[in-house]
Amino acid sequence: MKKRVWIMAILMAGTLAAGCGGASKDTMSAASVTEETSADYGAYENEAWDGVAEDGAVTAESGIEIPTNTSQKLIKTVTLNMETREFETVLSGIQAKVTETGGYTETSEVNGSSYYGRGNRSAWLTLRIPADKLDTFVTTVSGLGNVTSKSESVEDITLQYVDTESHKKALETEQGRLLTLMEQAESMDDIIKIETRLSEIRYELQTYETTLRTYDNQVSYSTVNIDLYEVDRESAPEKQSFVSELKTRLTDNIYHISRGLRSFAIWFAASLPYFAIFAAAAFIVIKIVRKIVWKKPIFHKKEEPTDPTSKE
């Protein structure tokens, strides 16, 4: 009897041990999956930006191949100050040339009118011209009027462009890795972390894409600023011979004198109504002063001559 009791006790103990062992094995298996995913995300979180230096530059450690054969990215700007006696003709010619080259007008402002004659109209234009046609455009437009000043500038943005492009590729690689981790994650905490980082990456990618599009537009289309002024007499060239310069100065002086006399004549003729009003006002004031100071009437009546033969 005692033997049977011992045998039954041993069998029950073995059954309980086997059950507990299976449960522990299942629990450990589930925990190991979660820990593995968390460990993967933690390791990724620590290593994701190992290829990015403290100043934001992408390094070779990120596994991203930094482009080395990118062509130069140059932003060209040309500014022209022009004067002309044929304002409308030159302005129309500039607009026609912009259309011909495939460019477009970014801003346009025209001031003044031809009501008072020449010399008071002006236009400020900001034009975007395809970079490969910039030189031809500037040469053609310069011949439409008298160019008084010209300036050119070139900005090399190759390094900024390559750096932005490299950051964009690094973010796209990180985004792909996070999407892979998202499929393996079982912990809600890990999922939330991955989703948060993915949102940040999408925003940063949009910013970099916008910057690259802006760079592409500025490189593909050069900027031409034109200040156009209407004048009665165009400026003379800077370099002239003695005789030519003497002739130019004499004609300039005669021109300015004639313009001054013309302006005075116009002003005087246009002011005649005011002169008439002032003269009438002065006449009335003088009459009033005479009455007050010399006790004389403002308006004298003509006295009738007395007839000596008349009877009183």
PDB file of C-alpha atoms in Angstrom:
ATOM      1  CA  MET A   1       0.000   0.000   0.000  1.00  0.00           C
ATOM      2  CA  LYS A   2       2.769   2.389   0.884  1.00  0.00           C
ATOM      3  CA  LYS A   3       4.496   1.613  -2.431  1.00  0.00           C
ATOM      4  CA  ARG A   4       1.380   2.526  -4.384  1.00  0.00           C
ATOM      5  CA  VAL A   5       1.096   5.850  -2.581  1.00  0.00           C
ATOM      6  CA  TRP A   6       4.724   6.682  -3.341  1.00  0.00           C
ATOM      7  CA  ILE A   7       4.331   5.770  -7.013  1.00  0.00           C
ATOM      8  CA  MET A   8       1.208   7.936  -7.370  1.00  0.00           C
ATOM      9  CA  ALA A   9       2.954  10.818  -5.652  1.00  0.00           C
ATOM     10  CA  ILE A  10       5.947  10.570  -7.988  1.00  0.00           C
ATOM     11  CA  LEU A  11       3.682  10.485 -11.095  1.00  0.00           C
ATOM     12  CA  MET A  12       1.732  13.592  -9.981  1.00  0.00           C
ATOM     13  CA  ALA A  13       4.917  15.479  -9.264  1.00  0.00           C
ATOM     14  CA  GLY A  14       6.241  14.639 -12.729  1.00  0.00           C
ATOM     15  CA  THR A  15       3.011  15.780 -14.379  1.00  0.00           C
ATOM     16  CA  LEU A  16       3.018  19.111 -12.520  1.00  0.00           C
ATOM     17  CA  ALA A  17       6.683  19.669 -13.379  1.00  0.00           C
ATOM     18  CA  ALA A  18       6.042  19.023 -17.065  1.00  0.00           C
ATOM     19  CA  GLY A  19       3.074  21.449 -17.093  1.00  0.00           C
ATOM     20  CA  CYS A  20       4.983  24.183 -15.369  1.00  0.00           C
ATOM     21  CA  GLY A  21       7.943  23.644 -17.685  1.00  0.00           C
ATOM     22  CA  GLY A  22       5.735  24.028 -20.797  1.00  0.00           C
ATOM     23  CA  ALA A  23       4.098  27.194 -19.480  1.00  0.00           C
ATOM     24  CA  SER A  24       7.453  28.725 -18.623  1.00  0.00           C
ATOM     25  CA  LYS A  25       8.748  27.836 -22.062  1.00  0.00           C
ATOM     26  CA  ASP A  26       5.807  29.579 -23.765  1.00  0.00           C
ATOM     27  CA  THR A  27       6.154  32.665 -21.585  1.00  0.00           C
ATOM     28  CA  MET A  28       9.865  32.895 -22.275  1.00  0.00           C
ATOM     29  CA  SER A  29       9.267  32.554 -26.023  1.00  0.00           C
ATOM     30  CA  ALA A  30       6.777  35.455 -26.137  1.00  0.00           C
ATOM     31  CA  ALA A  31       8.993  37.642 -24.002  1.00  0.00           C
ATOM     32  CA  SER A  32      12.023  36.911 -26.160  1.00  0.00           C
ATOM     33  CA  VAL A  33      10.203  38.153 -29.298  1.00  0.00           C
ATOM     34  CA  THR A  34       9.267  41.444 -27.649  1.00  0.00           C
ATOM     35  CA  GLU A  35      12.741  41.906 -26.214  1.00  0.00           C
ATOM     36  CA  GLU A  36      14.277  41.140 -29.601  1.00  0.00           C
ATOM     37  CA  THR A  37      12.119  43.748 -31.340  1.00  0.00           C
ATOM     38  CA  SER A  38      12.819  46.339 -28.661  1.00  0.00           C
ATOM     39  CA  ALA A  39      16.507  45.567 -28.844  1.00  0.00           C
ATOM     40  CA  ASP A  40      16.455  45.935 -32.625  1.00  0.00           C
ATOM     41  CA  TYR A  41      14.723  49.327 -32.427  1.00  0.00           C
ATOM     42  CA  GLY A  42      17.007  50.465 -29.636  1.00  0.00           C
ATOM     43  CA  ALA A  43      20.085  49.473 -31.592  1.00  0.00           C
ATOM     44  CA  TYR A  44      18.671  51.137 -34.692  1.00  0.00           C
ATOM     45  CA  GLU A  45      17.782  54.261 -32.742  1.00  0.00           C
ATOM     46  CA  ASN A  46      21.384  54.517 -31.550  1.00  0.00           C
ATOM     47  CA  GLU A  47      22.958  53.747 -34.926  1.00  0.00           C
ATOM     48  CA  ALA A  48      20.505  55.415 -37.279  1.00  0.00           C
ATOM     49  CA  TRP A  49      22.405  58.688 -37.284  1.00  0.00           C
ATOM     50  CA  ASP A  50      25.947  57.389 -36.890  1.00  0.00           C
ATOM     51  CA  GLY A  51      26.544  58.551 -40.448  1.00  0.00           C
ATOM     52  CA  VAL A  52      25.521  62.121 -39.657  1.00  0.00           C
ATOM     53  CA  ALA A  53      28.079  64.431 -38.138  1.00  0.00           C
ATOM     54  CA  GLU A  54      27.268  66.942 -35.411  1.00  0.00           C
ATOM     55  CA  ASP A  55      27.095  69.780 -37.937  1.00  0.00           C
ATOM     56  CA  GLY A  56      24.488  67.923 -40.004  1.00  0.00           C
ATOM     57  CA  ALA A  57      26.816  66.759 -42.785  1.00  0.00           C
ATOM     58  CA  VAL A  58      26.324  63.239 -44.105  1.00  0.00           C
ATOM     59  CA  THR A  59      29.395  61.013 -43.789  1.00  0.00           C
ATOM     60  CA  ALA A  60      30.435  57.785 -45.478  1.00  0.00           C
ATOM     61  CA  GLU A  61      29.545  55.735 -42.352  1.00  0.00           C
ATOM     62  CA  SER A  62      25.838  56.074 -43.130  1.00  0.00           C
ATOM     63  CA  GLY A  63      26.191  53.732 -46.067  1.00  0.00           C
ATOM     64  CA  ILE A  64      24.852  56.421 -48.429  1.00  0.00           C
ATOM     65  CA  GLU A  65      26.966  57.047 -51.479  1.00  0.00           C
ATOM     66  CA  ILE A  66      27.584  60.780 -51.637  1.00  0.00           C
ATOM     67  CA  PRO A  67      27.480  61.980 -55.266  1.00  0.00           C
ATOM     68  CA  THR A  68      30.862  63.119 -56.490  1.00  0.00           C
ATOM     69  CA  ASN A  69      30.092  63.695 -60.170  1.00  0.00           C
ATOM     70  CA  THR A  70      27.313  66.254 -59.726  1.00  0.00           C
ATOM     71  CA  SER A  71      27.629  69.068 -62.265  1.00  0.00           C
ATOM     72  CA  GLN A  72      28.067  72.607 -61.010  1.00  0.00           C
ATOM     73  CA  LYS A  73      24.916  74.301 -59.779  1.00  0.00           C
ATOM     74  CA  LEU A  74      25.229  77.994 -60.623  1.00  0.00           C
ATOM     75  CA  ILE A  75      22.663  80.733 -59.979  1.00  0.00           C
ATOM     76  CA  LYS A  76      23.238  83.639 -62.393  1.00  0.00           C
ATOM     77  CA  THR A  77      21.813  87.150 -62.001  1.00  0.00           C
ATOM     78  CA  VAL A  78      22.166  90.069 -64.431  1.00  0.00           C
ATOM     79  CA  THR A  79      21.056  93.663 -63.742  1.00  0.00           C
ATOM     80  CA  LEU A  80      20.660  96.249 -66.521  1.00  0.00           C
ATOM     81  CA  ASN A  81      19.947  99.979 -66.218  1.00  0.00           C
ATOM     82  CA  MET A  82      18.713 101.295 -69.558  1.00  0.00           C
ATOM     83  CA  GLU A  83      17.383 104.527 -71.042  1.00  0.00           C
ATOM     84  CA  THR A  84      15.530 105.104 -74.279  1.00  0.00           C
ATOM     85  CA  ARG A  85      13.590 107.693 -76.261  1.00  0.00           C
ATOM     86  CA  GLU A  86      11.234 104.985 -77.576  1.00  0.00           C
ATOM     87  CA  PHE A  87       9.851 103.663 -74.310  1.00  0.00           C
ATOM     88  CA  GLU A  88       6.920 101.624 -75.598  1.00  0.00           C
ATOM     89  CA  THR A  89       8.912 100.114 -78.481  1.00  0.00           C
ATOM     90  CA  VAL A  90      11.745  98.962 -76.228  1.00  0.00           C
ATOM     91  CA  LEU A  91       9.379  97.593 -73.586  1.00  0.00           C
ATOM     92  CA  SER A  92       7.472  95.588 -76.195  1.00  0.00           C
ATOM     93  CA  GLY A  93      10.752  94.326 -77.656  1.00  0.00           C
ATOM     94  CA  ILE A  94      11.919  93.064 -74.266  1.00  0.00           C
ATOM     95  CA  GLN A  95       8.657  91.200 -73.641  1.00  0.00           C
ATOM     96  CA  ALA A  96       8.790  89.661 -77.135  1.00  0.00           C
ATOM     97  CA  LYS A  97      12.340  88.418 -76.533  1.00  0.00           C
ATOM     98  CA  VAL A  98      11.329  86.883 -73.192  1.00  0.00           C
ATOM     99  CA  THR A  99       8.601  84.872 -74.914  1.00  0.00           C
ATOM    100  CA  GLU A 100      10.950  83.880 -77.740  1.00  0.00           C
ATOM    101  CA  THR A 101      13.556  82.424 -75.363  1.00  0.00           C
ATOM    102  CA  GLY A 102      10.955  80.465 -73.383  1.00  0.00           C
ATOM    103  CA  GLY A 103      11.293  82.562 -70.237  1.00  0.00           C
ATOM    104  CA  TYR A 104       8.690  84.357 -68.177  1.00  0.00           C
ATOM    105  CA  THR A 105       8.137  87.639 -66.344  1.00  0.00           C
ATOM    106  CA  GLU A 106       8.294  87.251 -62.571  1.00  0.00           C
ATOM    107  CA  THR A 107       7.456  90.871 -61.693  1.00  0.00           C
ATOM    108  CA  SER A 108       6.643  93.947 -63.779  1.00  0.00           C
ATOM    109  CA  GLU A 109       5.977  97.541 -62.754  1.00  0.00           C
ATOM    110  CA  VAL A 110       5.444 100.516 -65.091  1.00  0.00           C
ATOM    111  CA  ASN A 111       5.109 104.069 -63.752  1.00  0.00           C
ATOM    112  CA  GLY A 112       4.269 107.429 -65.315  1.00  0.00           C
ATOM    113  CA  SER A 113       2.469 108.308 -68.525  1.00  0.00           C
ATOM    114  CA  SER A 114       3.162 110.080 -71.805  1.00  0.00           C
ATOM    115  CA  TYR A 115       0.613 112.848 -71.076  1.00  0.00           C
ATOM    116  CA  TYR A 116       3.272 115.436 -70.190  1.00  0.00           C
ATOM    117  CA  GLY A 117       5.648 114.341 -72.917  1.00  0.00           C
ATOM    118  CA  ARG A 118       8.787 112.260 -72.744  1.00  0.00           C
ATOM    119  CA  GLY A 119      11.072 111.806 -69.819  1.00  0.00           C
ATOM    120  CA  ASN A 120       8.781 110.637 -66.995  1.00  0.00           C
ATOM    121  CA  ARG A 121       7.976 106.985 -67.648  1.00  0.00           C
ATOM    122  CA  SER A 122       9.887 104.076 -66.137  1.00  0.00           C
ATOM    123  CA  ALA A 123       9.639 100.303 -65.855  1.00  0.00           C
ATOM    124  CA  TRP A 124      11.119  97.754 -63.445  1.00  0.00           C
ATOM    125  CA  LEU A 125      11.175  94.166 -64.690  1.00  0.00           C
ATOM    126  CA  THR A 126      12.319  90.905 -63.109  1.00  0.00           C
ATOM    127  CA  LEU A 127      12.639  88.253 -65.807  1.00  0.00           C
ATOM    128  CA  ARG A 128      13.464  84.536 -65.627  1.00  0.00           C
ATOM    129  CA  ILE A 129      15.407  83.338 -68.659  1.00  0.00           C
ATOM    130  CA  PRO A 130      16.632  79.783 -69.435  1.00  0.00           C
ATOM    131  CA  ALA A 131      20.274  79.616 -68.338  1.00  0.00           C
ATOM    132  CA  ASP A 132      21.521  78.355 -71.709  1.00  0.00           C
ATOM    133  CA  LYS A 133      19.974  81.373 -73.483  1.00  0.00           C
ATOM    134  CA  LEU A 134      20.995  84.056 -70.989  1.00  0.00           C
ATOM    135  CA  ASP A 135      23.932  85.505 -72.945  1.00  0.00           C
ATOM    136  CA  THR A 136      21.941  85.750 -76.185  1.00  0.00           C
ATOM    137  CA  PHE A 137      19.042  87.411 -74.376  1.00  0.00           C
ATOM    138  CA  VAL A 138      21.230  90.014 -72.632  1.00  0.00           C
ATOM    139  CA  THR A 139      23.070  90.867 -75.853  1.00  0.00           C
ATOM    140  CA  THR A 140      19.820  91.321 -77.796  1.00  0.00           C
ATOM    141  CA  VAL A 141      18.090  93.398 -75.104  1.00  0.00           C
ATOM    142  CA  SER A 142      21.149  95.619 -74.611  1.00  0.00           C
ATOM    143  CA  GLY A 143      20.881  96.623 -78.254  1.00  0.00           C
ATOM    144  CA  LEU A 144      17.300  97.877 -77.852  1.00  0.00           C
ATOM    145  CA  GLY A 145      18.256 100.899 -75.751  1.00  0.00           C
ATOM    146  CA  ASN A 146      21.181 102.712 -74.183  1.00  0.00           C
ATOM    147  CA  VAL A 147      22.665 100.668 -71.315  1.00  0.00           C
ATOM    148  CA  THR A 148      23.973 103.024 -68.622  1.00  0.00           C
ATOM    149  CA  SER A 149      25.118 100.276 -66.226  1.00  0.00           C
ATOM    150  CA  LYS A 150      25.346  96.496 -66.124  1.00  0.00           C
ATOM    151  CA  SER A 151      26.206  94.052 -63.348  1.00  0.00           C
ATOM    152  CA  GLU A 152      26.473  90.256 -63.224  1.00  0.00           C
ATOM    153  CA  SER A 153      26.741  87.820 -60.318  1.00  0.00           C
ATOM    154  CA  VAL A 154      27.146  84.042 -60.085  1.00  0.00           C
ATOM    155  CA  GLU A 155      26.445  82.003 -56.950  1.00  0.00           C
ATOM    156  CA  ASP A 156      27.785  78.444 -56.769  1.00  0.00           C
ATOM    157  CA  ILE A 157      25.387  76.285 -54.736  1.00  0.00           C
ATOM    158  CA  THR A 158      26.879  72.916 -55.705  1.00  0.00           C
ATOM    159  CA  LEU A 159      27.893  72.035 -52.133  1.00  0.00           C
ATOM    160  CA  GLN A 160      24.518  73.035 -50.692  1.00  0.00           C
ATOM    161  CA  TYR A 161      22.731  71.047 -53.394  1.00  0.00           C
ATOM    162  CA  VAL A 162      24.810  67.887 -52.834  1.00  0.00           C
ATOM    163  CA  ASP A 163      24.457  68.167 -49.046  1.00  0.00           C
ATOM    164  CA  THR A 164      20.668  68.541 -49.299  1.00  0.00           C
ATOM    165  CA  GLU A 165      20.438  65.636 -51.727  1.00  0.00           C
ATOM    166  CA  SER A 166      22.544  63.414 -49.432  1.00  0.00           C
ATOM    167  CA  HIS A 167      20.371  64.225 -46.408  1.00  0.00           C
ATOM    168  CA  LYS A 168      17.290  63.353 -48.451  1.00  0.00           C
ATOM    169  CA  LYS A 169      18.721  59.956 -49.436  1.00  0.00           C
ATOM    170  CA  ALA A 170      19.748  59.229 -45.828  1.00  0.00           C
ATOM    171  CA  LEU A 171      16.203  59.966 -44.646  1.00  0.00           C
ATOM    172  CA  GLU A 172      14.717  57.735 -47.341  1.00  0.00           C
ATOM    173  CA  THR A 173      17.001  54.881 -46.202  1.00  0.00           C
ATOM    174  CA  GLU A 174      16.018  55.413 -42.576  1.00  0.00           C
ATOM    175  CA  GLN A 175      12.362  55.463 -43.570  1.00  0.00           C
ATOM    176  CA  GLY A 176      12.726  52.065 -45.273  1.00  0.00           C
ATOM    177  CA  ARG A 177      14.398  50.550 -42.199  1.00  0.00           C
ATOM    178  CA  LEU A 178      11.689  51.895 -39.904  1.00  0.00           C
ATOM    179  CA  LEU A 179       8.953  50.432 -42.100  1.00  0.00           C
ATOM    180  CA  THR A 180      10.680  47.034 -41.849  1.00  0.00           C
ATOM    181  CA  LEU A 181      10.856  47.334 -38.048  1.00  0.00           C
ATOM    182  CA  MET A 182       7.182  48.347 -37.990  1.00  0.00           C
ATOM    183  CA  GLU A 183       6.214  44.999 -39.505  1.00  0.00           C
ATOM    184  CA  GLN A 184       8.164  43.098 -36.811  1.00  0.00           C
ATOM    185  CA  ALA A 185       7.165  45.212 -33.793  1.00  0.00           C
ATOM    186  CA  GLU A 186       4.740  43.712 -31.264  1.00  0.00           C
ATOM    187  CA  SER A 187       5.153  46.210 -28.436  1.00  0.00           C
ATOM    188  CA  MET A 188       2.787  49.203 -28.527  1.00  0.00           C
ATOM    189  CA  ASP A 189       5.562  51.402 -27.147  1.00  0.00           C
ATOM    190  CA  ASP A 190       7.859  50.491 -30.048  1.00  0.00           C
ATOM    191  CA  ILE A 191       5.079  51.079 -32.584  1.00  0.00           C
ATOM    192  CA  ILE A 192       4.398  54.551 -31.174  1.00  0.00           C
ATOM    193  CA  LYS A 193       8.111  55.435 -31.290  1.00  0.00           C
ATOM    194  CA  ILE A 194       8.435  54.252 -34.881  1.00  0.00           C
ATOM    195  CA  GLU A 195       5.307  56.135 -35.976  1.00  0.00           C
ATOM    196  CA  THR A 196       6.567  59.332 -34.340  1.00  0.00           C
ATOM    197  CA  ARG A 197       9.912  59.091 -36.082  1.00  0.00           C
ATOM    198  CA  LEU A 198       8.250  58.294 -39.427  1.00  0.00           C
ATOM    199  CA  SER A 199       6.153  61.468 -39.146  1.00  0.00           C
ATOM    200  CA  GLU A 200       9.284  63.519 -38.491  1.00  0.00           C
ATOM    201  CA  ILE A 201      11.025  61.930 -41.486  1.00  0.00           C
ATOM    202  CA  ARG A 202       8.100  62.643 -43.828  1.00  0.00           C
ATOM    203  CA  TYR A 203       8.126  66.323 -42.821  1.00  0.00           C
ATOM    204  CA  GLU A 204      11.898  66.593 -43.270  1.00  0.00           C
ATOM    205  CA  LEU A 205      11.695  64.876 -46.663  1.00  0.00           C
ATOM    206  CA  GLN A 206       9.092  67.396 -47.846  1.00  0.00           C
ATOM    207  CA  THR A 207      11.347  70.255 -46.724  1.00  0.00           C
ATOM    208  CA  TYR A 208      14.373  68.871 -48.556  1.00  0.00           C
ATOM    209  CA  GLU A 209      12.332  68.179 -51.705  1.00  0.00           C
ATOM    210  CA  THR A 210      11.035  71.769 -51.703  1.00  0.00           C
ATOM    211  CA  THR A 211      14.575  73.099 -51.279  1.00  0.00           C
ATOM    212  CA  LEU A 212      15.851  70.971 -54.170  1.00  0.00           C
ATOM    213  CA  ARG A 213      13.011  72.111 -56.441  1.00  0.00           C
ATOM    214  CA  THR A 214      13.828  75.740 -55.585  1.00  0.00           C
ATOM    215  CA  TYR A 215      17.504  75.168 -56.353  1.00  0.00           C
ATOM    216  CA  ASP A 216      16.617  73.498 -59.680  1.00  0.00           C
ATOM    217  CA  ASN A 217      14.442  76.445 -60.695  1.00  0.00           C
ATOM    218  CA  GLN A 218      17.075  79.022 -59.779  1.00  0.00           C
ATOM    219  CA  VAL A 219      19.748  77.118 -61.694  1.00  0.00           C
ATOM    220  CA  SER A 220      17.641  76.343 -64.770  1.00  0.00           C
ATOM    221  CA  TYR A 221      16.260  79.897 -65.055  1.00  0.00           C
ATOM    222  CA  SER A 222      18.638  82.827 -64.595  1.00  0.00           C
ATOM    223  CA  THR A 223      17.333  86.140 -63.233  1.00  0.00           C
ATOM    224  CA  VAL A 224      17.515  89.348 -65.275  1.00  0.00           C
ATOM    225  CA  ASN A 225      16.591  92.644 -63.583  1.00  0.00           C
ATOM    226  CA  ILE A 226      15.931  95.569 -65.944  1.00  0.00           C
ATOM    227  CA  ASP A 227      15.385  99.211 -64.939  1.00  0.00           C
ATOM    228  CA  LEU A 228      14.150 101.082 -68.032  1.00  0.00           C
ATOM    229  CA  TYR A 229      13.825 104.888 -68.095  1.00  0.00           C
ATOM    230  CA  GLU A 230      12.332 107.149 -70.745  1.00  0.00           C
ATOM    231  CA  VAL A 231      14.483 110.183 -71.583  1.00  0.00           C
ATOM    232  CA  ASP A 232      14.472 113.027 -74.072  1.00  0.00           C
ATOM    233  CA  ARG A 233      18.214 112.773 -74.612  1.00  0.00           C
ATOM    234  CA  GLU A 234      20.306 109.636 -74.122  1.00  0.00           C
ATOM    235  CA  SER A 235      23.558 109.775 -72.168  1.00  0.00           C
ATOM    236  CA  ALA A 236      26.764 110.092 -74.158  1.00  0.00           C
ATOM    237  CA  PRO A 237      29.411 107.340 -74.100  1.00  0.00           C
ATOM    238  CA  GLU A 238      32.017 107.634 -71.351  1.00  0.00           C
ATOM    239  CA  LYS A 239      35.074 107.463 -73.616  1.00  0.00           C
ATOM    240  CA  GLN A 240      35.186 110.198 -76.280  1.00  0.00           C
ATOM    241  CA  SER A 241      37.773 112.176 -78.177  1.00  0.00           C
ATOM    242  CA  PHE A 242      38.450 115.829 -77.284  1.00  0.00           C
ATOM    243  CA  VAL A 243      36.384 117.180 -80.174  1.00  0.00           C
ATOM    244  CA  SER A 244      33.533 114.750 -79.569  1.00  0.00           C
ATOM    245  CA  GLU A 245      33.412 115.528 -75.849  1.00  0.00           C
ATOM    246  CA  LEU A 246      33.497 119.296 -76.528  1.00  0.00           C
ATOM    247  CA  LYS A 247      30.678 118.952 -79.026  1.00  0.00           C
ATOM    248  CA  THR A 248      28.680 116.814 -76.614  1.00  0.00           C
ATOM    249  CA  ARG A 249      29.043 119.323 -73.768  1.00  0.00           C
ATOM    250  CA  LEU A 250      28.095 122.283 -75.938  1.00  0.00           C
ATOM    251  CA  THR A 251      25.017 120.534 -77.253  1.00  0.00           C
ATOM    252  CA  ASP A 252      24.158 119.438 -73.698  1.00  0.00           C
ATOM    253  CA  ASN A 253      24.344 123.034 -72.435  1.00  0.00           C
ATOM    254  CA  ILE A 254      22.247 124.326 -75.321  1.00  0.00           C
ATOM    255  CA  TYR A 255      19.769 121.534 -74.688  1.00  0.00           C
ATOM    256  CA  HIS A 256      19.481 122.333 -70.975  1.00  0.00           C
ATOM    257  CA  ILE A 257      19.072 126.067 -71.653  1.00  0.00           C
ATOM    258  CA  SER A 258      16.352 125.446 -74.227  1.00  0.00           C
ATOM    259  CA  ARG A 259      14.613 123.036 -71.855  1.00  0.00           C
ATOM    260  CA  GLY A 260      14.787 125.635 -69.089  1.00  0.00           C
ATOM    261  CA  LEU A 261      13.331 128.393 -71.281  1.00  0.00           C
ATOM    262  CA  ARG A 262      10.641 126.042 -72.495  1.00  0.00           C
ATOM    263  CA  SER A 263       9.732 125.038 -68.953  1.00  0.00           C
ATOM    264  CA  PHE A 264       9.613 128.690 -67.853  1.00  0.00           C
ATOM    265  CA  ALA A 265       7.388 129.656 -70.789  1.00  0.00           C
ATOM    266  CA  ILE A 266       5.006 126.784 -70.056  1.00  0.00           C
ATOM    267  CA  TRP A 267       4.931 127.651 -66.355  1.00  0.00           C
ATOM    268  CA  PHE A 268       4.308 131.362 -67.032  1.00  0.00           C
ATOM    269  CA  ALA A 269       1.511 130.730 -69.542  1.00  0.00           C
ATOM    270  CA  ALA A 270      -0.135 128.171 -67.286  1.00  0.00           C
ATOM    271  CA  SER A 271       0.064 130.581 -64.314  1.00  0.00           C
ATOM    272  CA  LEU A 272      -1.659 133.536 -65.982  1.00  0.00           C
ATOM    273  CA  PRO A 273      -5.041 132.805 -64.302  1.00  0.00           C
ATOM    274  CA  TYR A 274      -3.317 132.941 -60.910  1.00  0.00           C
ATOM    275  CA  PHE A 275      -1.604 136.220 -61.841  1.00  0.00           C
ATOM    276  CA  ALA A 276      -5.018 137.713 -62.742  1.00  0.00           C
ATOM    277  CA  ILE A 277      -6.465 136.637 -59.380  1.00  0.00           C
ATOM    278  CA  PHE A 278      -3.479 138.081 -57.506  1.00  0.00           C
ATOM    279  CA  ALA A 279      -3.740 141.373 -59.421  1.00  0.00           C
ATOM    280  CA  ALA A 280      -7.451 141.710 -58.587  1.00  0.00           C
ATOM    281  CA  ALA A 281      -6.784 140.946 -54.940  1.00  0.00           C
ATOM    282  CA  ALA A 282      -3.970 143.520 -54.824  1.00  0.00           C
ATOM    283  CA  PHE A 283      -6.217 146.191 -56.382  1.00  0.00           C
ATOM    284  CA  ILE A 284      -8.908 145.665 -53.755  1.00  0.00           C
ATOM    285  CA  VAL A 285      -6.374 145.722 -50.917  1.00  0.00           C
ATOM    286  CA  ILE A 286      -4.899 149.017 -52.151  1.00  0.00           C
ATOM    287  CA  LYS A 287      -8.358 150.595 -52.305  1.00  0.00           C
ATOM    288  CA  ILE A 288      -9.143 149.493 -48.766  1.00  0.00           C
ATOM    289  CA  VAL A 289      -5.825 150.869 -47.474  1.00  0.00           C
ATOM    290  CA  ARG A 290      -6.440 154.224 -49.155  1.00  0.00           C
ATOM    291  CA  LYS A 291      -9.838 154.535 -47.483  1.00  0.00           C
ATOM    292  CA  ILE A 292      -8.482 153.669 -44.056  1.00  0.00           C
ATOM    293  CA  VAL A 293      -5.283 155.708 -44.167  1.00  0.00           C
ATOM    294  CA  TRP A 294      -6.187 158.717 -46.283  1.00  0.00           C
ATOM    295  CA  LYS A 295      -9.912 158.710 -45.573  1.00  0.00           C
ATOM    296  CA  LYS A 296     -10.718 158.471 -49.210  1.00  0.00           C
ATOM    297  CA  PRO A 297     -13.656 156.573 -50.569  1.00  0.00           C
ATOM    298  CA  ILE A 298     -12.965 153.280 -52.183  1.00  0.00           C
ATOM    299  CA  PHE A 299     -14.744 154.250 -55.338  1.00  0.00           C
ATOM    300  CA  HIS A 300     -14.862 157.975 -56.351  1.00  0.00           C
ATOM    301  CA  LYS A 301     -17.977 159.298 -57.980  1.00  0.00           C
ATOM    302  CA  LYS A 302     -17.375 161.695 -60.771  1.00  0.00           C
ATOM    303  CA  GLU A 303     -18.579 165.131 -59.636  1.00  0.00           C
ATOM    304  CA  GLU A 304     -20.954 166.939 -62.003  1.00  0.00           C
ATOM    305  CA  PRO A 305     -19.798 170.440 -62.989  1.00  0.00           C
ATOM    306  CA  THR A 306     -21.888 173.222 -61.413  1.00  0.00           C
ATOM    307  CA  ASP A 307     -23.792 175.557 -63.759  1.00  0.00           C
ATOM    308  CA  PRO A 308     -23.062 179.199 -62.849  1.00  0.00           C
ATOM    309  CA  THR A 309     -26.380 180.306 -64.321  1.00  0.00           C
ATOM    310  CA  SER A 310     -28.378 177.869 -62.219  1.00  0.00           C
ATOM    311  CA  LYS A 311     -30.386 179.373 -59.457  1.00  0.00           C
ATOM    312  CA  GLU A 312     -30.165 178.170 -55.962  1.00  0.00           C
TER     313      GLU A 312
END
